[in-house]
């Protein structure tokens, strides 16, 4: 009997890079909690359930002295990833078709890893695979290693479970994933509309449908409709990890500025109820958050860490700011707005000096020592005060932290070189993974054509000449005027590479 094909071979799962899984992020969070993670520029990274390695390939390109290994049960995504690795000529990455249940016997997966990533696997596999996932992490984690595990969480997962039960009323055939899922979500909308407008149940279901429509039918097919789907509470997850010799120490991202943990009344009440137990506190906060998804970080049982953030670790980290600086509403004030719309306004001279300095250097990251030197020069703050200020701006999301400096450049070089991964990405679609490990949607045809020419051999004249012959339908004048802003956009978004040493 021929084995039935893996569903991930039949219905392609969209392949993206996830900034929260990047070793630089994992190292940052580890350092802030008092751990001593491996240096990002020379580490060993494993991704379990890596799909076609859209997450690992850009890392391998950007961090050439580190080693990357990935595996997945589905054969087709692995074959696509292997073809891409070959096309890019990367020698520091290997991906394999392996079942996690048999991974222990695979020589390429032996030894230990400094960072292990399991994105979108834990809650979407049968119990035996979930057990092995944590067991494998324990057995292959370096003593100072960090594990990233994302999962569907409770209590928010109850709503997804409810939506799933309704969606599962209909049998879903892989061949009709797209139309079938759409029909099912329409049915879910119909069920929601049976309730009066403003009704709590209706609001919850409609929000769930919105969420599904945003993620697309292929993702819903594999996530909500998978044979195995098991959201877990934070406590269940942390206990499960502990059974496997792993300890939860934090999430991969900071809570949003409006999170209940930053609301003084809620935080104080929960702290008291939890009796000083940080894990119980985290669980209670999840009820207040109605949390439905987590990206938890684990370390070996024996590792020493603190649940509280260690501001001193900022001295070892690098900073960037994605904010836009504009005049504020009152004399002397400045307003800082993030791409997603978060905004602060301040008249505080040190805050203005730090943010304006980082914004001028973005996307290049800056060390604490460099920020500190600028502030001292201006007689604004001593380093100890600066630590607290930066920590507050990190919590406000105005500053991003990194344990590694991405090889990007703020200044457009004479012969610009775009990341080979971005150029390769643009052959297949409009989404590129930048050197910052972010996703850039590049749909402007001139910028896309220009990107393909940025192989580091052409100066501006050569770029204009070759762009003109590639796009004869566009007026040369428009191309000449468009090159500068397009190069500026590509440098600001982390597509252009800094000259490598
Ligand atoms: C929901 S997808 C997530 C893919 C990718 N990590 C992401 O987040 O986009 C789950 C992945 O786990 C893989 N997987 C499921 N069971 C597995 C097993 N037993 N061994 C290895 N990979 C497995 C699937 O093939 C699929 O690629």
Short mmCIF file of C-alpha atoms and ligand atoms in Angstrom, two decimals:
data_model
loop_
_atom_site.label_atom_id
_atom_site.label_comp_id
_atom_site.label_asym_id
_atom_site.label_seq_id
_atom_site.Cartn_x
_atom_site.Cartn_y
_atom_site.Cartn_z
CA UNK A 1 0.00 0.00 0.00
CA UNK A 2 1.40 3.42 -0.87
CA UNK A 3 1.57 5.69 2.21
CA UNK A 4 -0.87 8.61 2.03
CA UNK A 5 0.96 11.90 1.33
CA UNK A 6 1.70 14.27 4.19
CA UNK A 7 -0.96 17.01 4.33
CA UNK A 8 1.81 19.65 4.38
CA UNK A 9 2.90 18.25 1.00
CA UNK A 10 -0.61 18.52 -0.40
CA UNK A 11 -1.55 21.96 0.96
CA UNK A 12 1.44 24.33 1.14
CA UNK A 13 1.84 26.13 4.45
CA UNK A 14 2.92 29.73 3.79
CA UNK A 15 6.62 30.14 4.49
CA UNK A 16 7.79 33.20 6.42
CA UNK A 17 10.62 34.35 8.67
CA UNK A 18 9.79 35.02 12.32
CA UNK A 19 11.84 37.81 13.99
CA UNK A 20 10.91 36.54 17.47
CA UNK A 21 12.74 33.26 16.79
CA UNK A 22 16.00 34.88 15.65
CA UNK A 23 18.98 33.82 17.81
CA UNK A 24 19.71 37.50 18.39
CA UNK A 25 16.28 37.89 19.99
CA UNK A 26 16.69 34.71 22.04
CA UNK A 27 20.14 35.82 23.22
CA UNK A 28 18.79 39.29 24.08
CA UNK A 29 16.02 37.90 26.27
CA UNK A 30 18.44 35.42 27.85
CA UNK A 31 20.97 38.17 28.70
CA UNK A 32 18.22 40.38 30.15
CA UNK A 33 17.33 37.51 32.49
CA UNK A 34 20.87 36.92 33.69
CA UNK A 35 21.74 33.96 31.43
CA UNK A 36 24.98 33.66 29.43
CA UNK A 37 23.85 32.54 25.96
CA UNK A 38 26.22 31.63 23.11
CA UNK A 39 27.46 34.47 20.88
CA UNK A 40 25.05 34.83 17.95
CA UNK A 41 27.86 35.31 15.43
CA UNK A 42 29.22 31.83 16.21
CA UNK A 43 26.49 29.49 17.36
CA UNK A 44 24.59 26.33 16.41
CA UNK A 45 20.87 26.68 15.68
CA UNK A 46 18.28 23.92 15.16
CA UNK A 47 14.74 24.41 13.87
CA UNK A 48 12.23 21.59 14.39
CA UNK A 49 9.32 21.58 11.91
CA UNK A 50 11.14 24.12 9.74
CA UNK A 51 8.79 23.84 6.74
CA UNK A 52 10.85 25.04 3.71
CA UNK A 53 13.37 26.89 5.91
CA UNK A 54 12.13 30.40 5.09
CA UNK A 55 13.07 31.21 8.68
CA UNK A 56 16.51 29.55 8.74
CA UNK A 57 17.82 30.50 5.29
CA UNK A 58 17.93 34.29 5.90
CA UNK A 59 19.60 33.65 9.27
CA UNK A 60 22.24 31.43 7.64
CA UNK A 61 22.94 34.12 5.04
CA UNK A 62 23.18 36.96 7.57
CA UNK A 63 25.27 35.05 10.16
CA UNK A 64 27.84 33.21 8.04
CA UNK A 65 30.00 31.84 10.90
CA UNK A 66 27.06 30.13 12.63
CA UNK A 67 25.66 26.73 11.72
CA UNK A 68 21.96 26.10 11.00
CA UNK A 69 20.16 22.77 10.87
CA UNK A 70 16.45 22.21 10.25
CA UNK A 71 14.15 19.26 9.76
CA UNK A 72 10.54 18.61 8.91
CA UNK A 73 8.33 15.58 8.38
CA UNK A 74 7.00 16.83 5.02
CA UNK A 75 9.21 16.02 2.03
CA UNK A 76 8.14 18.66 -0.51
CA UNK A 77 8.86 21.75 1.63
CA UNK A 78 12.28 20.31 2.48
CA UNK A 79 13.02 19.73 -1.22
CA UNK A 80 12.03 23.34 -2.00
CA UNK A 81 14.23 24.63 0.80
CA UNK A 82 17.19 22.49 -0.31
CA UNK A 83 16.90 23.85 -3.87
CA UNK A 84 16.94 27.39 -2.50
CA UNK A 85 19.96 26.73 -0.28
CA UNK A 86 21.79 25.39 -3.31
CA UNK A 87 20.77 28.35 -5.47
CA UNK A 88 22.09 30.73 -2.81
CA UNK A 89 25.31 28.71 -2.38
CA UNK A 90 24.94 28.60 1.41
CA UNK A 91 27.29 26.15 3.10
CA UNK A 92 26.40 26.76 6.77
CA UNK A 93 22.87 25.30 6.62
CA UNK A 94 21.42 21.81 6.15
CA UNK A 95 17.78 20.84 6.13
CA UNK A 96 16.47 17.28 6.20
CA UNK A 97 13.25 15.34 5.88
CA UNK A 98 12.99 13.62 9.26
CA UNK A 99 10.17 12.55 11.58
CA UNK A 100 10.77 13.99 15.04
CA UNK A 101 9.89 10.57 16.44
CA UNK A 102 12.96 9.17 14.64
CA UNK A 103 15.24 12.21 14.91
CA UNK A 104 17.44 10.61 17.57
CA UNK A 105 18.86 8.19 14.99
CA UNK A 106 19.88 10.89 12.51
CA UNK A 107 23.64 11.65 12.62
CA UNK A 108 23.19 15.23 11.29
CA UNK A 109 21.04 16.01 14.33
CA UNK A 110 23.50 14.73 16.90
CA UNK A 111 25.34 16.91 19.39
CA UNK A 112 24.03 20.01 21.11
CA UNK A 113 22.58 23.28 19.84
CA UNK A 114 22.79 26.75 21.38
CA UNK A 115 19.35 27.74 20.13
CA UNK A 116 16.45 25.40 19.31
CA UNK A 117 13.34 26.76 17.58
CA UNK A 118 9.96 25.03 17.36
CA UNK A 119 7.56 27.55 15.81
CA UNK A 120 3.98 26.39 15.30
CA UNK A 121 4.63 22.74 16.16
CA UNK A 122 3.89 21.97 19.85
CA UNK A 123 0.09 22.49 19.85
CA UNK A 124 -0.44 21.07 16.36
CA UNK A 125 1.01 17.56 16.70
CA UNK A 126 -0.21 14.38 18.44
CA UNK A 127 0.71 13.86 22.14
CA UNK A 128 3.60 11.46 21.39
CA UNK A 129 5.26 14.02 19.08
CA UNK A 130 4.69 16.80 21.65
CA UNK A 131 6.45 14.64 24.27
CA UNK A 132 9.37 13.96 21.95
CA UNK A 133 9.62 17.64 21.05
CA UNK A 134 10.49 18.64 24.60
CA UNK A 135 12.52 15.44 25.15
CA UNK A 136 14.61 16.16 22.05
CA UNK A 137 15.14 19.76 23.16
CA UNK A 138 16.34 18.62 26.59
CA UNK A 139 18.73 16.04 25.10
CA UNK A 140 20.21 18.41 22.50
CA UNK A 141 20.35 21.75 24.28
CA UNK A 142 23.75 23.20 25.19
CA UNK A 143 24.15 23.95 28.95
CA UNK A 144 23.70 27.69 28.20
CA UNK A 145 21.17 27.06 25.44
CA UNK A 146 17.75 28.59 24.81
CA UNK A 147 14.64 26.88 23.40
CA UNK A 148 11.83 28.78 21.64
CA UNK A 149 8.42 27.06 21.63
CA UNK A 150 5.26 28.71 20.32
CA UNK A 151 1.83 27.25 21.07
CA UNK A 152 -1.89 27.97 21.12
CA UNK A 153 -2.65 29.04 24.67
CA UNK A 154 -5.63 29.04 27.01
CA UNK A 155 -7.93 30.67 27.93
CA UNK A 156 -8.14 32.38 24.48
CA UNK A 157 -7.69 28.95 22.84
CA UNK A 158 -11.17 27.96 24.11
CA UNK A 159 -12.67 30.37 21.58
CA UNK A 160 -10.57 28.89 18.82
CA UNK A 161 -11.65 25.41 19.94
CA UNK A 162 -15.27 26.50 19.66
CA UNK A 163 -14.71 27.89 16.16
CA UNK A 164 -12.85 24.68 15.28
CA UNK A 165 -15.79 22.53 16.41
CA UNK A 166 -18.10 24.49 14.15
CA UNK A 167 -15.64 24.32 11.22
CA UNK A 168 -15.20 20.59 11.69
CA UNK A 169 -18.91 19.97 11.14
CA UNK A 170 -17.92 19.78 7.50
CA UNK A 171 -15.38 17.32 6.17
CA UNK A 172 -12.34 19.13 4.74
CA UNK A 173 -10.62 17.64 1.73
CA UNK A 174 -7.04 18.86 1.11
CA UNK A 175 -7.76 19.40 -2.61
CA UNK A 176 -10.36 22.02 -1.77
CA UNK A 177 -8.54 23.63 1.14
CA UNK A 178 -9.04 27.10 -0.24
CA UNK A 179 -12.73 27.02 -1.21
CA UNK A 180 -13.71 24.58 1.55
CA UNK A 181 -12.23 26.66 4.35
CA UNK A 182 -13.85 29.78 2.92
CA UNK A 183 -17.27 28.10 2.86
CA UNK A 184 -16.74 26.96 6.45
CA UNK A 185 -15.76 30.41 7.68
CA UNK A 186 -18.87 31.77 5.90
CA UNK A 187 -20.88 29.26 7.91
CA UNK A 188 -19.16 30.46 11.08
CA UNK A 189 -20.15 34.03 10.17
CA UNK A 190 -23.73 32.85 9.67
CA UNK A 191 -23.74 31.22 13.14
CA UNK A 192 -22.34 34.43 14.65
CA UNK A 193 -25.03 36.52 12.94
CA UNK A 194 -27.77 34.35 14.49
CA UNK A 195 -27.07 36.32 17.66
CA UNK A 196 -28.15 39.96 18.02
CA UNK A 197 -25.63 42.68 17.15
CA UNK A 198 -23.32 43.52 20.08
CA UNK A 199 -23.98 40.13 21.73
CA UNK A 200 -20.79 38.86 23.42
CA UNK A 201 -20.85 35.48 21.70
CA UNK A 202 -21.29 37.13 18.28
CA UNK A 203 -18.41 39.55 18.90
CA UNK A 204 -16.07 36.70 19.88
CA UNK A 205 -16.92 34.54 16.88
CA UNK A 206 -16.71 37.42 14.44
CA UNK A 207 -13.29 38.37 15.79
CA UNK A 208 -12.19 34.77 15.33
CA UNK A 209 -13.39 34.76 11.71
CA UNK A 210 -11.52 38.02 11.07
CA UNK A 211 -8.40 36.46 12.51
CA UNK A 212 -8.79 33.39 10.24
CA UNK A 213 -9.38 35.51 7.15
CA UNK A 214 -6.24 37.50 7.89
CA UNK A 215 -4.15 34.32 8.12
CA UNK A 216 -5.61 32.74 4.97
CA UNK A 217 -7.31 29.40 4.20
CA UNK A 218 -4.10 27.32 3.93
CA UNK A 219 -3.04 28.32 7.45
CA UNK A 220 -6.55 27.68 8.85
CA UNK A 221 -6.57 24.30 7.12
CA UNK A 222 -3.41 23.25 8.99
CA UNK A 223 -3.87 25.20 12.24
CA UNK A 224 -7.56 25.11 13.21
CA UNK A 225 -8.50 21.99 11.26
CA UNK A 226 -5.46 19.80 12.01
CA UNK A 227 -6.24 16.31 13.32
CA UNK A 228 -4.20 17.24 16.39
CA UNK A 229 -4.88 20.62 17.93
CA UNK A 230 -4.23 21.14 21.59
CA UNK A 231 -4.09 24.62 23.14
CA UNK A 232 -2.61 24.49 26.65
CA UNK A 233 -2.55 26.85 29.60
CA UNK A 234 0.70 28.51 30.56
CA UNK A 235 0.85 26.38 33.73
CA UNK A 236 0.38 23.16 31.76
CA UNK A 237 3.15 24.19 29.40
CA UNK A 238 5.62 25.26 32.13
CA UNK A 239 4.94 22.00 34.04
CA UNK A 240 5.36 19.95 30.91
CA UNK A 241 8.69 21.64 30.21
CA UNK A 242 9.79 21.01 33.83
CA UNK A 243 8.98 17.30 33.45
CA UNK A 244 11.51 17.33 30.64
CA UNK A 245 14.23 19.12 32.58
CA UNK A 246 13.55 22.55 31.01
CA UNK A 247 12.57 25.76 32.76
CA UNK A 248 10.45 28.60 31.51
CA UNK A 249 12.21 31.95 31.96
CA UNK A 250 10.32 34.45 29.78
CA UNK A 251 8.54 35.11 26.50
CA UNK A 252 10.32 35.85 23.23
CA UNK A 253 8.79 39.33 23.07
CA UNK A 254 8.04 42.03 25.64
CA UNK A 255 4.38 42.47 26.60
CA UNK A 256 2.56 45.22 24.70
CA UNK A 257 2.69 48.62 26.45
CA UNK A 258 -1.02 48.30 27.36
CA UNK A 259 -0.62 44.76 28.79
CA UNK A 260 -2.29 44.19 32.19
CA UNK A 261 1.16 43.54 33.70
CA UNK A 262 1.91 47.28 33.24
CA UNK A 263 -1.36 48.42 34.82
CA UNK A 264 -0.49 49.21 38.39
CA UNK A 265 -3.80 48.07 39.99
CA UNK A 266 -4.04 44.80 38.06
CA UNK A 267 -0.35 44.00 38.56
CA UNK A 268 -0.54 44.65 42.32
CA UNK A 269 -3.72 42.57 42.79
CA UNK A 270 -2.29 39.67 40.80
CA UNK A 271 1.05 39.83 42.57
CA UNK A 272 -0.73 39.54 45.90
CA UNK A 273 -2.98 36.70 44.77
CA UNK A 274 -0.03 34.79 43.31
CA UNK A 275 1.82 35.06 46.63
CA UNK A 276 5.08 36.06 44.94
CA UNK A 277 5.17 33.01 42.65
CA UNK A 278 6.17 34.42 39.22
CA UNK A 279 4.74 31.44 37.32
CA UNK A 280 1.36 31.67 39.10
CA UNK A 281 1.42 35.39 38.34
CA UNK A 282 2.03 34.72 34.66
CA UNK A 283 -0.93 32.31 34.58
CA UNK A 284 -3.24 34.83 36.25
CA UNK A 285 -2.13 37.50 33.81
CA UNK A 286 -3.07 35.16 30.95
CA UNK A 287 -6.66 35.14 32.25
CA UNK A 288 -6.60 38.95 32.32
CA UNK A 289 -5.16 38.95 28.80
CA UNK A 290 -7.54 36.29 27.46
CA UNK A 291 -4.34 34.98 25.95
CA UNK A 292 -4.51 32.74 22.90
CA UNK A 293 -0.90 32.37 21.80
CA UNK A 294 2.48 32.20 23.47
CA UNK A 295 6.11 32.18 22.40
CA UNK A 296 7.88 30.85 25.45
CA UNK A 297 11.59 30.55 26.10
CA UNK A 298 13.10 27.68 28.07
CA UNK A 299 16.55 26.99 29.45
CA UNK A 300 18.09 23.89 31.06
CA UNK A 301 16.93 23.10 34.59
CA UNK A 302 20.37 23.85 36.02
CA UNK A 303 20.80 27.29 34.41
CA UNK A 304 20.77 30.29 36.75
CA UNK A 305 18.46 33.19 35.79
CA UNK A 306 16.17 35.85 37.23
CA UNK A 307 12.53 36.44 36.29
CA UNK A 308 13.11 40.20 36.69
CA UNK A 309 14.81 42.10 33.90
CA UNK A 310 18.48 42.93 34.52
CA UNK A 311 18.89 46.49 33.21
CA UNK A 312 22.67 46.13 33.45
CA UNK A 313 22.56 43.66 30.55
CA UNK A 314 21.77 46.62 28.26
CA UNK A 315 25.49 47.42 28.39
CA UNK A 316 26.06 44.28 26.29
CA UNK A 317 23.24 44.89 23.82
CA UNK A 318 22.69 46.94 20.67
CA UNK A 319 19.81 49.32 20.05
CA UNK A 320 17.73 50.57 17.12
CA UNK A 321 14.59 52.67 16.84
CA UNK A 322 12.02 52.28 14.05
CA UNK A 323 10.17 55.40 15.22
CA UNK A 324 9.62 58.50 13.12
CA UNK A 325 10.51 61.75 14.86
CA UNK A 326 8.29 64.80 14.24
CA UNK A 327 7.59 68.09 15.99
CA UNK A 328 5.35 67.70 19.03
CA UNK A 329 2.21 69.62 19.88
CA UNK A 330 3.85 71.98 22.39
CA UNK A 331 7.01 74.12 22.36
CA UNK A 332 10.13 71.96 22.56
CA UNK A 333 8.29 68.64 22.47
CA UNK A 334 8.94 65.83 19.98
CA UNK A 335 6.56 63.13 18.86
CA UNK A 336 7.74 59.58 18.08
CA UNK A 337 5.51 57.26 16.06
CA UNK A 338 6.15 53.59 15.27
CA UNK A 339 5.08 52.05 11.92
CA UNK A 340 2.14 50.33 13.67
CA UNK A 341 0.89 53.68 15.06
CA UNK A 342 2.16 53.56 18.68
CA UNK A 343 3.13 57.10 19.62
CA UNK A 344 4.74 58.97 22.47
CA UNK A 345 5.33 62.69 22.91
CA UNK A 346 8.00 64.09 25.18
CA UNK A 347 9.86 67.22 26.22
CA UNK A 348 12.47 65.20 28.14
CA UNK A 349 15.83 66.22 26.62
CA UNK A 350 17.59 62.87 27.26
CA UNK A 351 14.71 60.88 25.70
CA UNK A 352 14.80 63.17 22.66
CA UNK A 353 18.59 62.87 22.37
CA UNK A 354 18.56 59.04 22.60
CA UNK A 355 15.70 58.53 20.15
CA UNK A 356 16.91 61.09 17.61
CA UNK A 357 20.41 59.56 17.71
CA UNK A 358 19.05 56.03 17.11
CA UNK A 359 16.62 57.16 14.42
CA UNK A 360 19.43 58.91 12.51
CA UNK A 361 21.40 55.63 12.53
CA UNK A 362 18.53 53.24 11.80
CA UNK A 363 18.69 50.42 10.61
CA UNK A 364 22.28 50.16 11.92
CA UNK A 365 22.26 49.23 15.59
CA UNK A 366 24.21 51.16 18.21
CA UNK A 367 25.94 49.92 21.37
CA UNK A 368 25.06 51.19 24.82
CA UNK A 369 28.55 52.71 25.05
CA UNK A 370 27.93 54.80 21.91
CA UNK A 371 24.54 56.04 23.13
CA UNK A 372 26.03 56.79 26.51
CA UNK A 373 28.90 58.78 24.96
CA UNK A 374 26.46 60.98 23.03
CA UNK A 375 24.42 61.75 26.14
CA UNK A 376 27.48 62.46 28.25
CA UNK A 377 28.82 64.80 25.57
CA UNK A 378 25.55 66.72 25.80
CA UNK A 379 25.78 66.66 29.62
CA UNK A 380 22.39 64.96 29.82
CA UNK A 381 22.53 61.72 31.80
CA UNK A 382 24.98 59.45 33.57
CA UNK A 383 25.05 55.78 32.43
CA UNK A 384 23.05 54.45 35.44
CA UNK A 385 20.15 56.82 34.67
CA UNK A 386 20.48 56.01 31.00
CA UNK A 387 19.96 52.29 31.72
CA UNK A 388 16.59 53.02 33.29
CA UNK A 389 15.58 55.42 30.52
CA UNK A 390 16.43 52.88 27.82
CA UNK A 391 14.56 50.15 29.68
CA UNK A 392 11.46 52.35 29.76
CA UNK A 393 11.77 53.09 26.04
CA UNK A 394 12.18 49.37 25.34
CA UNK A 395 8.98 48.63 27.27
CA UNK A 396 7.26 51.44 25.30
CA UNK A 397 8.52 49.65 22.12
CA UNK A 398 10.33 52.80 20.99
CA UNK A 399 13.70 50.98 21.18
CA UNK A 400 14.45 47.46 19.90
CA UNK A 401 17.29 45.46 21.39
CA UNK A 402 19.67 43.02 19.76
CA UNK A 403 22.54 40.85 20.90
CA UNK A 404 24.08 40.96 17.41
CA UNK A 405 24.58 43.65 14.80
CA UNK A 406 22.83 42.87 11.52
CA UNK A 407 25.11 43.52 8.51
CA UNK A 408 23.03 46.45 7.22
CA UNK A 409 24.01 49.92 6.11
CA UNK A 410 22.43 53.32 6.58
CA UNK A 411 24.50 54.90 3.82
CA UNK A 412 23.89 53.71 0.30
CA UNK A 413 27.27 52.48 -1.03
CA UNK A 414 28.61 53.55 -4.46
CA UNK A 415 27.96 50.04 -5.73
CA UNK A 416 25.02 48.86 -3.61
CA UNK A 417 24.70 45.20 -2.74
CA UNK A 418 21.26 43.89 -1.76
CA UNK A 419 21.03 40.75 0.34
CA UNK A 420 21.14 37.71 -1.94
CA UNK A 421 18.18 36.29 0.01
CA UNK A 422 16.07 39.36 -0.83
CA UNK A 423 17.02 39.16 -4.49
CA UNK A 424 16.15 35.47 -4.51
CA UNK A 425 12.86 36.13 -2.65
CA UNK A 426 11.83 38.73 -5.20
CA UNK A 427 12.03 36.18 -8.03
CA UNK A 428 9.15 34.30 -6.41
CA UNK A 429 6.91 37.00 -4.91
CA UNK A 430 6.54 40.37 -3.33
CA UNK A 431 7.56 39.44 0.23
CA UNK A 432 11.25 39.69 1.13
CA UNK A 433 13.04 38.72 4.32
CA UNK A 434 15.41 41.54 5.16
CA UNK A 435 18.77 41.28 6.93
CA UNK A 436 16.87 42.40 10.05
CA UNK A 437 14.76 39.23 9.68
CA UNK A 438 11.64 41.30 9.04
CA UNK A 439 9.23 40.83 6.15
CA UNK A 440 9.13 43.63 3.60
CA UNK A 441 6.32 43.84 1.06
CA UNK A 442 7.91 45.23 -2.08
CA UNK A 443 5.26 45.59 -4.76
CA UNK A 444 6.58 48.60 -6.67
CA UNK A 445 7.74 47.16 -10.06
CA UNK A 446 10.60 49.68 -10.42
CA UNK A 447 12.00 48.94 -6.96
CA UNK A 448 11.66 45.19 -7.61
CA UNK A 449 13.56 45.43 -10.90
CA UNK A 450 16.19 47.64 -9.29
CA UNK A 451 16.62 45.13 -6.46
CA UNK A 452 17.58 42.41 -8.95
CA UNK A 453 20.38 44.63 -10.27
CA UNK A 454 21.90 45.31 -6.85
CA UNK A 455 24.63 42.69 -6.91
CA UNK A 456 27.40 45.05 -5.80
CA UNK A 457 28.93 45.48 -9.29
CA UNK A 458 26.93 48.48 -10.58
CA UNK A 459 27.32 52.14 -9.74
CA UNK A 460 24.43 54.62 -10.21
CA UNK A 461 25.11 55.11 -13.95
CA UNK A 462 25.20 51.39 -14.59
CA UNK A 463 22.05 50.90 -12.52
CA UNK A 464 20.18 53.51 -14.54
CA UNK A 465 21.42 52.08 -17.84
CA UNK A 466 20.40 48.49 -16.99
CA UNK A 467 17.12 49.55 -15.40
CA UNK A 468 16.24 51.51 -18.56
CA UNK A 469 16.84 48.50 -20.76
CA UNK A 470 14.92 46.19 -18.36
CA UNK A 471 11.92 48.54 -18.23
CA UNK A 472 11.63 50.10 -21.73
CA UNK A 473 7.98 50.98 -21.08
CA UNK A 474 8.92 53.43 -18.26
CA UNK A 475 10.16 56.94 -19.14
CA UNK A 476 13.95 57.20 -18.46
CA UNK A 477 13.34 60.43 -16.54
CA UNK A 478 10.98 58.61 -14.11
CA UNK A 479 13.59 55.88 -13.62
CA UNK A 480 16.36 58.43 -13.01
CA UNK A 481 14.23 60.15 -10.39
CA UNK A 482 13.05 56.88 -8.82
CA UNK A 483 16.46 55.26 -8.18
CA UNK A 484 17.48 57.49 -5.26
CA UNK A 485 14.29 57.04 -3.18
CA UNK A 486 14.17 53.31 -3.95
CA UNK A 487 17.77 52.84 -2.76
CA UNK A 488 17.00 54.89 0.33
CA UNK A 489 13.97 52.66 1.07
CA UNK A 490 16.04 49.50 0.61
CA UNK A 491 18.78 50.78 2.92
CA UNK A 492 16.32 51.92 5.62
CA UNK A 493 14.48 48.60 5.63
CA UNK A 494 17.63 46.46 5.98
CA UNK A 495 17.88 45.11 2.43
CA UNK A 496 21.27 46.64 1.56
CA UNK A 497 24.33 44.92 2.98
CA UNK A 498 27.17 46.63 4.77
CA UNK A 499 30.54 45.81 3.19
CA UNK A 500 31.69 42.58 4.89
CA UNK A 501 35.12 42.41 6.56
C1 LIG B 1 2.00 24.57 11.51
S1 LIG B 1 3.40 24.08 10.62
C2 LIG B 1 4.61 25.25 11.11
C3 LIG B 1 5.70 25.42 10.11
C4 LIG B 1 6.70 26.53 10.45
N1 LIG B 1 7.50 26.19 11.60
C5 LIG B 1 5.95 27.83 10.68
O1 LIG B 1 5.74 28.21 11.84
O2 LIG B 1 5.55 28.47 9.70
C6 LIG B 1 3.95 22.61 11.49
C7 LIG B 1 5.16 21.95 10.86
O3 LIG B 1 5.55 20.86 11.71
C8 LIG B 1 5.90 19.77 10.88
N2 LIG B 1 5.75 18.49 11.62
C9 LIG B 1 4.60 17.95 12.08
N3 LIG B 1 4.86 16.77 12.66
C10 LIG B 1 6.19 16.56 12.58
C11 LIG B 1 7.07 15.51 12.98
N4 LIG B 1 6.61 14.41 13.57
N5 LIG B 1 8.39 15.64 12.72
C12 LIG B 1 8.87 16.74 12.08
N6 LIG B 1 8.09 17.75 11.67
C13 LIG B 1 6.77 17.68 11.92
C14 LIG B 1 4.91 19.88 9.72
O4 LIG B 1 5.32 19.13 8.58
C15 LIG B 1 4.86 21.37 9.49
O5 LIG B 1 5.84 21.81 8.58
#
